[in-house]
């Protein structure tokens, strides 16, 4: 069975496993106050020369989104997010569980635009204290649809946030894939300047687990560790997470991983286009969204493990995801299967 | 200045004030355990001969919605509500503040339909524990747009709730107006059979304050008072609320109040129609929503206190609200002003 | 049956009822933005000449404590309170329901002391983010035991709060009784200078309901109305609360009420002392706590409605409470009963 | 530097690392729905032949306590715990953050007793809805003081919980050490019968991370995964946790680890006794609590990494912790240092 279901279906790059083995019996301080976390932070900081940032390592995406948002917002403040955003849909109400409304705005290819933010903000100001106060703009990059924000788009979001007094937060669960996408015209240092807080996803780009939260806005730095601990987001053996990011940022592994995943997906998407499969979305990264018929779906399902994204009348939107360890030979077989399926109906 | 801004702009019916004065120096037990609350409960129960219900008195609408929903839902369960529902918009995220997502569904003339409920439920079941569990259907009757559910519509909602295992809750902030609307073909006893919980609004129909929560589903009855107290919703001098409902249900005052408000609104709406003002919504109760031009708006604003509901290009949707104490002579003047304004562009 | 059970067992001073009647059919703006609330705020502000304060009217004690604390604290911050404090015990976990721990400290005659605050704070700093951050000192004045803080005690609390960076909040549910106690050597203006926030209780001192929150710390003023609304603490007919405080602060009614209640209690307590009843606590205000035998308890219960506070071996601590409307003749009969009971056993 | 600071200062048993390496590039289903989690659950279930249980794997102790308690309690219900319990002190208010009060009861050698539970419960029933409802008894085994509940004690706790309608939850962060303690006269199967829910701690007994939650009460089983996901406690690569417990329960590693840690500690504690150091607590497991003078503390600190537990006048309570990988030679050196220090006053 070929595996194109997701990008968290395997373990991690070998460098991480090797380091885990190497230090296994060392005596290390707990709760992320150890030399490995310190080193990992220094490695990440070195990619952000223009700002002094605070860095924290958390174990997974949902708890990271939850901890950041809980840390930042006052009780009556709300999140502005796409209706396709991860916090809007697939986190089982984890943001609402901390007391905050997620205002779901229409997405534009998976992205938020300044226009919908401004319209929403203005509507809320009309009745003021009778509605929540929209305060934090949440974006995912790459988005849940595989698209990537451009430099221009991010600067415009920063501008509208400045104009309206909003925070800008980037969910970077797939930031590695975004930064190595062909359409990306900026780097970590730029992101740090545009966002008040963002995170660098490890789980979906070569690590066993772990997201590196980068706080750039000085007013948001104090007391983050209190909220981490309260929220169950501080690991006793915190160095495990430091080790992940040492591994990822050694020899630019993180970018190599992202680039590989994107390259594998591009081959698939290019073939889909040439075979005239409709696309639900033109992806810039490691997720590809062809639209297939029921017969094609049945045929592909025989040998390939993938996800059904949505149904539209008699067609299905399916999703192929590649990762840091997707093999060229598997892509070749997938392409062959797609060719065969294209002949069906 | 004529007052058509809302239905909570004056005090209360004289019977309530008289009773307050009469018992002012009596010694009364606190926290709603007093003879006045008991009597008010008996009066309300007498309108629901077919079911034994639990009744609690709370001070206002937002805290009532919040307390009921917090009482009923498990942490991961969510509310299904219209995008025009009061809990969706104008309660400053009070439901989310208790940890629960409000899933906003498209309204049909201010109402929820079984179709959108079923579609939403099915979508949530697909990824199951990765999304919230939709569990409680919240409807307002009369709706925020002045419309009233019919018997057929409510029975269909009950059916879909039974089919999917959902609770049905009715926000009755304007239940008095709904029950006395021309389109209403049911009574309190029916509502008690269809809803797991509902409330009878006092604040907007003749009382100083107060909403009477009626719990009909036996499994939802235990421990409600714990949640009331924890939520700050239990008044020390609870009998004040009992007194409101004794006043409202003496001599059918509650229905007389609703009927009067509706009658005043109907005169206004009928005139609007005959004057060919467009209506944003055809109302069944005490709120009327004409669409006016900027010039008409300016003219009307000179002598009338009313609310702007929304703006659509160069037109304004405005709202006139009548109440239990709206005077015929004020309606006559309003109608005259509308006639004059209709001549303007 | 003589009523000495509590100080919220009757309605309100006649001035309030008269004003309610007088303005009953006026058209008044909602949500506390009306002229009556404005006037009431001006009347209260006039007692605090040295500071410009923000004033808000809420309906009862529990929701007031909850709203203030939720407004002030960050998620990981905690309340420091006496084990006898109202938020510690008799609010059904309403503070914890907003996510905040109430750290219960040993009381000294119902009061907090700088020593226990400092000890607690220092212990929490030891493991830092592994424990909550103690941030807000909650005191009641008069206390739940009827005692009153002295000027010296309050200034010392202010000093320790300044030293440790803590907020000082005073629950003034019985502030009228405290301010008119014989031991009180300060006024509202002083309290405003010592506390970051406090409230002036109406419910237990002559009003139908209502607590006036006074925010003195400028950094705590913004956005309070958002938290009020979200917490269900903003009444539609907000002017009802303005009317209460206009009534209370007209002709110094508030102080007359408190003084009367204290005077009645003092007569009872003096008699208890002269009859050699042990006291659980020497009260400075309108609550009196004699210790009686089972036989005495039985005797007194025949004609008097009062509360059992606690049991100690074979004795009972009982509580007599007087109020703004306790009648001299009732006190006379109570004293006679106490004399008769003192002969028993 | 000798390391006796804690039992989470090193990595994991080699079996776990080997398995991680072996399956690193396998394609595995996410979110704990994988064959490794299934196998680990079967292995644990095999130790509990008398009951069919539900098992879930979470990453660490605080989030496990938080998720379980949030899952079980209604909003107004509270936890009963020792004042020395982990949830009472060192989880930064994580339980209160979910809205629930932790009622702190006096400990008896780190344990809860039926007497204090019953007393507390009865006190809360007196004023009923004005106080939280005590509903879940939280115990740690081994306790935070290294002591272990006996069979008799656990059966008595079960009985009082049955009598009062309470849930019994065991925090088993150090359950491996408890079960292999000399004083332990029961096994996992017994615990499953006595507790409604408990967990088997991996982090502190040989795993990289992970706690295995065992739900035995059928009424508590449904929907746990919703609360896991909402609470950020469901790992994308959930099989990582399955792997930990496969490793721990292969060849009885879990018990071997616990036994070793206990044995090392016993040698230290026995020596302390023979050297006449006072003990803060006689420990049954892998934590030892000698009381030392300032001079002794200074001497020991030179070569040994350990924690100061508390200060009492001029003495210090310090803590030595051993683990699954503490070396005999390190214990020998520690003992030598203790001998030398004992000569220093």
Coordinates of C-alpha atoms in Angstrom, one line a residue, chain A residues 97-263:
Chain A
X97 CA -12.5 25.6 25.6
X98 CA -10.2 28.4 26.8
X99 CA -13.2 30.8 26.6
X100 CA -12.5 32.6 23.3
X101 CA -14.7 32.8 20.3
X102 CA -13.1 31.9 16.9
X103 CA -14.7 34.2 14.3
X104 CA -14.8 32.2 11.1
X105 CA -14.2 34.3 8.0
X106 CA -14.5 33.3 4.4
X107 CA -11.1 32.0 3.0
X108 CA -9.6 33.0 -0.3
X109 CA -7.7 29.9 -1.4
X110 CA -7.2 29.0 2.2
X111 CA -5.9 32.5 3.1
X112 CA -7.2 35.5 5.1
X113 CA -7.4 38.9 3.4
X114 CA -7.2 42.4 4.8
X115 CA -10.6 43.1 3.4
X116 CA -12.5 40.5 5.4
X117 CA -10.6 41.3 8.5
X118 CA -11.4 45.0 8.3
X119 CA -15.1 44.3 7.5
X120 CA -15.4 42.0 10.4
X121 CA -13.7 44.3 12.8
X122 CA -15.8 47.3 11.8
X123 CA -19.0 45.3 12.3
X124 CA -17.9 44.3 15.8
X125 CA -17.2 47.9 16.7
X126 CA -20.7 48.9 15.9
X127 CA -22.3 47.4 19.0
X128 CA -19.0 47.3 20.8
X129 CA -19.3 45.6 24.2
X130 CA -22.3 43.6 23.1
X131 CA -20.0 41.6 20.8
X132 CA -16.6 40.0 21.3
X133 CA -13.6 42.1 20.5
X134 CA -11.7 40.8 17.5
X135 CA -8.1 40.9 18.6
X136 CA -5.9 38.2 17.1
X137 CA -5.5 37.3 13.5
X138 CA -4.7 33.6 13.0
X139 CA -3.2 32.4 9.8
X140 CA -1.7 29.1 8.7
X141 CA 1.3 29.0 6.4
X142 CA 1.4 26.8 4.5
X143 CA -2.4 26.9 4.6
X144 CA -4.6 23.8 5.1
X145 CA -5.1 23.9 1.3
X146 CA -1.4 23.8 0.6
X147 CA -1.2 27.4 -0.5
X148 CA 1.5 29.8 0.7
X149 CA 1.2 33.5 1.6
X150 CA 3.3 35.8 -0.5
X151 CA 5.5 38.6 0.9
X152 CA 3.0 41.1 -0.3
X153 CA 0.1 39.3 1.3
X154 CA 1.9 39.1 4.6
X155 CA 2.9 42.7 4.6
X156 CA -0.7 43.7 3.9
X157 CA -1.9 41.6 6.8
X158 CA 0.7 43.2 9.1
X159 CA -0.5 46.6 8.0
X160 CA -4.1 45.9 8.7
X161 CA -3.2 44.5 12.1
X162 CA -1.2 47.6 12.8
X163 CA -4.1 49.8 11.7
X164 CA -6.6 48.0 13.8
X165 CA -4.4 47.1 16.8
X166 CA -4.5 43.4 16.2
X167 CA -2.0 40.7 16.9
X168 CA -0.8 38.5 14.0
X169 CA -0.1 34.8 14.7
X170 CA 1.1 32.3 12.2
X171 CA 0.4 28.6 12.7
X172 CA 3.5 27.1 11.1
X173 CA 2.7 23.4 11.4
X174 CA 3.9 23.2 7.8
X175 CA 6.2 26.2 7.8
X176 CA 9.1 24.2 6.5
X177 CA 7.1 23.3 3.4
X178 CA 6.0 27.0 3.0
X179 CA 9.5 28.4 3.2
X180 CA 10.8 26.0 0.6
X181 CA 7.9 26.5 -1.8
X182 CA 8.6 28.0 -5.2
X183 CA 6.3 30.9 -4.5
X184 CA 7.9 31.9 -1.2
X185 CA 9.8 35.2 -1.4
X186 CA 10.8 35.6 2.3
X187 CA 12.5 33.8 5.2
X188 CA 12.2 33.2 8.9
X189 CA 13.7 36.6 9.7
X190 CA 11.0 38.3 7.7
X191 CA 8.3 36.3 9.3
X192 CA 9.6 37.3 12.7
X193 CA 9.2 40.9 11.8
X194 CA 5.7 40.5 10.5
X195 CA 4.2 38.3 13.1
X196 CA 3.8 38.9 16.8
X197 CA 4.1 35.2 17.4
X198 CA 4.5 32.1 15.1
X199 CA 5.7 28.6 15.4
X200 CA 8.0 26.3 13.4
X201 CA 6.4 22.9 13.0
X202 CA 8.5 19.9 13.6
X203 CA 5.9 17.1 13.7
X204 CA 5.0 17.4 10.0
X205 CA 8.5 18.0 8.8
X206 CA 10.9 15.4 10.0
X207 CA 10.7 15.4 13.8
X208 CA 9.1 12.8 16.1
X209 CA 7.1 15.7 17.5
X210 CA 7.4 19.3 18.6
X211 CA 6.6 22.8 17.6
X212 CA 8.9 25.7 18.3
X213 CA 7.0 28.8 19.4
X214 CA 8.8 32.1 18.5
X215 CA 7.5 35.2 20.3
X216 CA 8.7 38.3 18.7
X217 CA 6.4 41.0 20.3
X218 CA 8.1 41.9 23.6
X219 CA 4.8 42.6 25.3
X220 CA 3.8 38.9 24.8
X221 CA 7.0 37.4 26.2
X222 CA 6.5 37.5 29.9
X223 CA 5.0 34.5 31.8
X224 CA 4.6 32.2 28.8
X225 CA 6.0 29.3 30.8
X226 CA 3.2 29.7 33.4
X227 CA 0.6 29.2 30.7
X228 CA 2.6 26.3 29.2
X229 CA 2.7 24.6 32.6
X230 CA -0.9 25.3 33.4
X231 CA -2.0 24.1 30.1
X232 CA -0.2 20.7 30.4
X233 CA 2.2 21.8 27.7
X234 CA 5.5 21.6 29.5
X235 CA 7.2 18.2 29.2
X236 CA 9.1 16.8 32.2
X237 CA 11.8 15.6 29.7
X238 CA 11.8 18.9 27.8
X239 CA 15.1 18.2 26.2
X240 CA 13.4 15.6 24.0
X241 CA 12.0 18.6 22.1
X242 CA 15.3 20.5 22.1
X243 CA 16.8 17.4 20.5
X244 CA 14.2 17.5 17.7
X245 CA 15.1 21.0 16.7
X246 CA 18.8 20.5 17.0
X247 CA 18.3 17.7 14.5
X248 CA 16.1 19.7 12.2
X249 CA 18.4 22.7 12.1
X250 CA 21.6 20.8 11.8
X251 CA 22.8 21.0 8.2
X252 CA 19.6 22.7 7.1
X253 CA 17.7 19.4 7.5
X254 CA 14.5 21.4 8.1
X255 CA 14.7 23.0 4.7
X256 CA 15.9 19.8 3.0
X257 CA 12.9 18.0 4.4
X258 CA 10.4 20.7 3.2
X259 CA 12.0 20.9 -0.2
X260 CA 11.8 17.2 -0.7
X261 CA 8.2 17.0 0.3
X262 CA 7.3 19.8 -2.0
X263 CA 9.3 18.3 -4.9

